[in-house]
mmCIF file of C-alpha atoms in Angstrom:
data_model
loop_
_atom_site.group_PDB
_atom_site.id
_atom_site.type_symbol
_atom_site.label_atom_id
_atom_site.label_comp_id
_atom_site.label_asym_id
_atom_site.label_seq_id
_atom_site.Cartn_x
_atom_site.Cartn_y
_atom_site.Cartn_z
ATOM 1 C CA MET A 1 7.187 -17.146 -10.246
ATOM 2 C CA THR A 2 4.013 -15.827 -12.377
ATOM 3 C CA ASN A 3 1.689 -13.006 -11.329
ATOM 4 C CA GLU A 4 -1.070 -15.683 -10.571
ATOM 5 C CA ALA A 5 1.253 -17.730 -8.303
ATOM 6 C CA LEU A 6 2.203 -14.630 -6.650
ATOM 7 C CA GLN A 7 -1.127 -13.566 -6.098
ATOM 8 C CA GLN A 8 -2.512 -16.763 -4.676
ATOM 9 C CA LEU A 9 0.629 -17.203 -2.465
ATOM 10 C CA ILE A 10 0.682 -13.494 -1.034
ATOM 11 C CA GLY A 11 -3.304 -13.823 -0.828
ATOM 12 C CA SER A 12 -2.716 -16.907 1.567
ATOM 13 C CA TRP A 13 -1.016 -15.028 4.044
ATOM 14 C CA PHE A 14 -3.972 -12.643 4.850
ATOM 15 C CA PRO A 15 -7.230 -14.499 4.645
ATOM 16 C CA ASN A 16 -10.451 -12.719 4.822
ATOM 17 C CA PRO A 17 -12.322 -13.719 7.850
ATOM 18 C CA GLU A 18 -15.483 -12.760 6.295
ATOM 19 C CA ALA A 19 -15.097 -14.943 3.230
ATOM 20 C CA GLU A 20 -15.231 -17.932 5.561
ATOM 21 C CA THR A 21 -18.179 -16.940 7.235
ATOM 22 C CA VAL A 22 -20.032 -16.338 3.825
ATOM 23 C CA ASP A 23 -18.950 -19.682 2.445
ATOM 24 C CA GLU A 24 -20.682 -21.406 5.863
ATOM 25 C CA THR A 25 -23.791 -19.383 5.595
ATOM 26 C CA GLN A 26 -24.257 -19.822 1.684
ATOM 27 C CA GLU A 27 -23.942 -23.591 2.693
ATOM 28 C CA ASN A 28 -26.916 -23.391 5.211
ATOM 29 C CA VAL A 29 -29.000 -21.455 2.756
ATOM 30 C CA ASP A 30 -28.434 -24.024 0.117
ATOM 31 C CA ALA A 31 -29.403 -26.735 2.270
ATOM 32 C CA LYS A 32 -32.882 -25.197 2.651
ATOM 33 C CA GLU A 33 -35.276 -24.544 0.112
ATOM 34 C CA VAL A 34 -35.618 -20.570 -0.405
ATOM 35 C CA SER A 35 -38.220 -18.759 -2.382
ATOM 36 C CA GLU A 36 -37.254 -16.737 -5.113
ATOM 37 C CA GLU A 37 -38.375 -13.441 -3.376
ATOM 38 C CA GLN A 38 -35.931 -14.471 -0.268
ATOM 39 C CA ALA A 39 -33.161 -15.438 -2.634
ATOM 40 C CA GLN A 40 -30.643 -12.273 -3.422
ATOM 41 C CA PRO A 41 -27.774 -12.213 -5.393
ATOM 42 C CA THR A 42 -24.814 -13.306 -3.428
ATOM 43 C CA LYS A 43 -21.673 -10.611 -3.845
ATOM 44 C CA SER A 44 -18.365 -11.795 -4.265
ATOM 45 C CA ILE A 45 -16.475 -11.576 -0.921
ATOM 46 C CA ASN A 46 -12.714 -11.439 -1.887
ATOM 47 C CA PRO A 47 -10.900 -14.410 -0.167
ATOM 48 C CA SER A 48 -7.806 -12.185 0.976
ATOM 49 C CA LEU A 49 -7.592 -9.150 2.992
ATOM 50 C CA LEU A 50 -5.477 -8.024 -0.044
ATOM 51 C CA GLU A 51 -6.767 -6.449 -3.382
ATOM 52 C CA PHE A 52 -4.871 -7.465 -6.570
ATOM 53 C CA THR A 53 -4.792 -6.079 -10.171
ATOM 54 C CA GLU A 54 -2.247 -5.840 -12.905
ATOM 55 C CA GLU A 55 -3.860 -2.405 -14.151
ATOM 56 C CA GLY A 56 -2.466 -2.954 -17.514
ATOM 57 C CA SER A 57 1.142 -3.364 -16.350
ATOM 58 C CA GLN A 58 3.346 -6.275 -16.204
ATOM 59 C CA TYR A 59 3.787 -6.107 -12.338
ATOM 60 C CA LEU A 60 1.194 -7.344 -9.925
ATOM 61 C CA ASN A 61 -0.391 -4.741 -8.201
ATOM 62 C CA VAL A 62 -1.416 -5.186 -4.219
ATOM 63 C CA THR A 63 -3.167 -2.824 -2.179
ATOM 64 C CA VAL A 64 -3.091 -3.697 1.485
ATOM 65 C CA GLN A 65 -4.913 -1.985 4.485
ATOM 66 C CA PRO A 66 -2.539 0.343 6.508
ATOM 67 C CA GLN A 67 -2.822 -2.084 9.747
ATOM 68 C CA HIS A 68 -1.287 -4.838 7.653
ATOM 69 C CA LEU A 69 1.509 -2.849 5.532
ATOM 70 C CA HIS A 70 4.267 -3.926 7.698
ATOM 71 C CA ALA A 71 3.335 -7.398 8.011
ATOM 72 C CA LEU A 72 3.183 -7.840 4.239
ATOM 73 C CA MET A 73 6.218 -6.010 3.542
ATOM 74 C CA SER A 74 8.306 -8.218 6.075
ATOM 75 C CA GLN A 75 6.838 -11.547 4.838
ATOM 76 C CA LEU A 76 7.552 -10.050 0.961
ATOM 77 C CA LYS A 77 11.161 -9.790 1.831
ATOM 78 C CA SER A 78 11.640 -12.688 4.556
ATOM 79 C CA ASN A 79 9.776 -15.528 2.462
ATOM 80 C CA GLU A 80 11.711 -18.076 0.568
ATOM 81 C CA GLN A 81 9.772 -18.088 -2.427
ATOM 82 C CA THR A 82 8.997 -14.510 -2.994
ATOM 83 C CA SER A 83 12.384 -13.021 -1.554
ATOM 84 C CA PHE A 84 11.662 -9.164 -2.413
ATOM 85 C CA ASP A 85 15.275 -7.810 -1.484
ATOM 86 C CA TYR A 86 15.141 -4.852 -3.178
ATOM 87 C CA LEU A 87 12.868 -1.968 -2.775
ATOM 88 C CA PHE A 88 13.643 0.445 -6.122
ATOM 89 C CA CYS A 89 11.022 3.021 -5.706
ATOM 90 C CA LEU A 90 8.751 4.306 -2.937
ATOM 91 C CA THR A 91 6.388 7.002 -3.958
ATOM 92 C CA GLY A 92 4.058 9.558 -2.331
ATOM 93 C CA VAL A 93 0.611 10.005 -3.968
ATOM 94 C CA ASP A 94 -2.377 12.304 -3.586
ATOM 95 C CA TRP A 95 -5.302 10.510 -4.916
ATOM 96 C CA GLU A 96 -7.636 13.041 -3.567
ATOM 97 C CA PRO A 97 -9.638 12.582 -1.212
ATOM 98 C CA ASP A 98 -6.761 9.762 -0.301
ATOM 99 C CA LEU A 99 -3.113 10.145 0.376
ATOM 100 C CA GLY A 100 -1.055 7.014 -0.280
ATOM 101 C CA VAL A 101 2.326 5.559 -0.787
ATOM 102 C CA ILE A 102 3.630 2.865 -3.434
ATOM 103 C CA TYR A 103 6.266 0.740 -3.291
ATOM 104 C CA HIS A 104 7.941 -1.326 -6.024
ATOM 105 C CA LEU A 105 9.906 -4.049 -4.970
ATOM 106 C CA ASP A 106 12.079 -6.602 -7.009
ATOM 107 C CA SER A 107 13.354 -10.060 -6.022
ATOM 108 C CA THR A 108 17.361 -10.058 -7.500
ATOM 109 C CA GLN A 109 17.165 -13.598 -6.418
ATOM 110 C CA TYR A 110 14.009 -14.810 -8.767
ATOM 111 C CA ARG A 111 13.719 -11.510 -11.209
ATOM 112 C CA HIS A 112 10.159 -10.713 -10.447
ATOM 113 C CA CYS A 113 8.886 -7.337 -9.387
ATOM 114 C CA ILE A 114 5.484 -6.125 -7.158
ATOM 115 C CA VAL A 115 3.840 -3.156 -6.599
ATOM 116 C CA VAL A 116 2.412 -2.609 -3.150
ATOM 117 C CA LYS A 117 -0.005 0.236 -2.753
ATOM 118 C CA VAL A 118 -1.495 1.668 0.487
ATOM 119 C CA LYS A 119 -3.694 4.966 1.385
ATOM 120 C CA THR A 120 -5.827 6.642 3.916
ATOM 121 C CA SER A 121 -8.710 9.111 3.617
ATOM 122 C CA ASP A 122 -6.985 10.745 6.949
ATOM 123 C CA ARG A 123 -5.583 13.786 5.150
ATOM 124 C CA GLU A 124 -5.105 15.604 8.408
ATOM 125 C CA ASN A 125 -2.756 13.018 9.943
ATOM 126 C CA PRO A 126 -1.837 10.578 7.359
ATOM 127 C CA ASN A 127 0.512 7.879 8.644
ATOM 128 C CA PHE A 128 1.381 4.190 7.670
ATOM 129 C CA ASP A 129 4.262 1.778 9.362
ATOM 130 C CA SER A 130 7.746 2.480 8.153
ATOM 131 C CA VAL A 131 9.646 -0.075 6.420
ATOM 132 C CA TRP A 132 13.066 1.315 6.776
ATOM 133 C CA ASP A 133 13.662 -1.597 9.107
ATOM 134 C CA ILE A 134 12.986 -4.047 6.208
ATOM 135 C CA TRP A 135 14.976 -2.211 3.445
ATOM 136 C CA ARG A 136 17.182 0.663 4.741
ATOM 137 C CA THR A 137 16.800 2.740 1.538
ATOM 138 C CA ALA A 138 13.316 3.627 2.686
ATOM 139 C CA GLU A 139 14.564 5.792 5.689
ATOM 140 C CA PHE A 140 15.569 8.433 2.653
ATOM 141 C CA HIS A 141 12.248 7.775 0.558
ATOM 142 C CA GLU A 142 10.026 8.336 3.377
ATOM 143 C CA ARG A 143 11.634 11.230 4.382
ATOM 144 C CA GLU A 144 10.896 12.662 0.813
ATOM 145 C CA VAL A 145 7.456 11.550 1.020
ATOM 146 C CA PHE A 146 7.101 12.968 4.374
ATOM 147 C CA ASP A 147 8.455 16.188 3.047
ATOM 148 C CA PHE A 148 6.139 16.970 0.294
ATOM 149 C CA PHE A 149 2.963 14.967 1.428
ATOM 150 C CA GLY A 150 3.114 15.517 5.142
ATOM 151 C CA ILE A 151 2.586 11.416 5.417
ATOM 152 C CA LYS A 152 4.256 10.473 8.774
ATOM 153 C CA PHE A 153 5.952 7.140 9.239
ATOM 154 C CA ASN A 154 5.701 5.138 12.469
ATOM 155 C CA ASN A 155 8.792 4.061 13.848
ATOM 156 C CA HIS A 156 10.883 5.815 11.459
ATOM 157 C CA PRO A 157 14.269 6.679 13.293
ATOM 158 C CA ASN A 158 14.612 10.394 11.909
ATOM 159 C CA LEU A 159 11.303 11.413 10.283
ATOM 160 C CA LYS A 160 12.180 15.346 9.355
ATOM 161 C CA ARG A 161 12.172 17.623 6.530
ATOM 162 C CA LEU A 162 14.634 16.639 3.738
ATOM 163 C CA PHE A 163 14.670 19.275 1.105
ATOM 164 C CA LEU A 164 11.892 21.945 2.399
ATOM 165 C CA THR A 165 13.027 24.295 5.160
ATOM 166 C CA GLU A 166 11.749 23.417 8.829
ATOM 167 C CA ASN A 167 9.457 26.643 8.709
ATOM 168 C CA TRP A 168 8.127 25.733 5.041
ATOM 169 C CA GLU A 169 3.937 25.558 5.397
ATOM 170 C CA GLY A 170 2.206 22.754 4.001
ATOM 171 C CA PHE A 171 3.151 20.075 1.404
ATOM 172 C CA PRO A 172 3.799 21.361 -2.294
ATOM 173 C CA LEU A 173 2.848 17.871 -3.663
ATOM 174 C CA ARG A 174 -0.627 17.440 -2.525
ATOM 175 C CA LYS A 175 -3.537 18.619 -5.112
ATOM 176 C CA ASP A 176 -5.070 20.944 -2.524
ATOM 177 C CA TYR A 177 -1.617 22.550 -1.995
ATOM 178 C CA VAL A 178 -1.842 26.655 -2.492
ATOM 179 C CA ASP A 179 1.218 28.965 -2.543
ATOM 180 C CA GLU A 180 0.138 32.155 -4.107
ATOM 181 C CA ILE A 181 3.971 33.494 -4.285
ATOM 182 C CA ASN A 182 5.622 30.501 -5.856
ATOM 183 C CA MET A 183 2.727 29.133 -7.953
ATOM 184 C CA VAL A 184 3.025 28.892 -11.819
ATOM 185 C CA ILE A 185 -0.185 29.408 -13.448
ATOM 186 C CA LYS A 186 -0.553 28.910 -17.254
#
């Protein structure tokens, strides 16, 4: 399946209700005569709640809002047309000020890949839904992201530090992390 076909299919799963409202409003405005002063350029509304890019890569990139993450991931795996049955990378990211997670998925049946991104601006209590119930390998990777970035995963069966000790303070892969003792400064 091409990236364009994937985008159309996946985008149809999460339609943007604002796009439908804008379309109806635009039709009513078009029906009336409007003076040039009243006419304002219309801003394009994404027809999907998801954002799509390719960012110069071969993979389609999908950005999803945290509240839709689990539903999207479940659909990506279970839908017969996508069948993303292999989570081959789950990475925490500090985009400062946002914290997020990037998921790389592969369909071993159809041989297509996709990148899913989710982010939050809540640095004090970042959390997303766990996908360990969809792909078991996520259980380990989510623990690693929790350990180094402090991102919590809702419904994770055993969310605790993986590499660092329980009494470790802070999250060393965050850009705002400071450790005077162990910091290497060039």
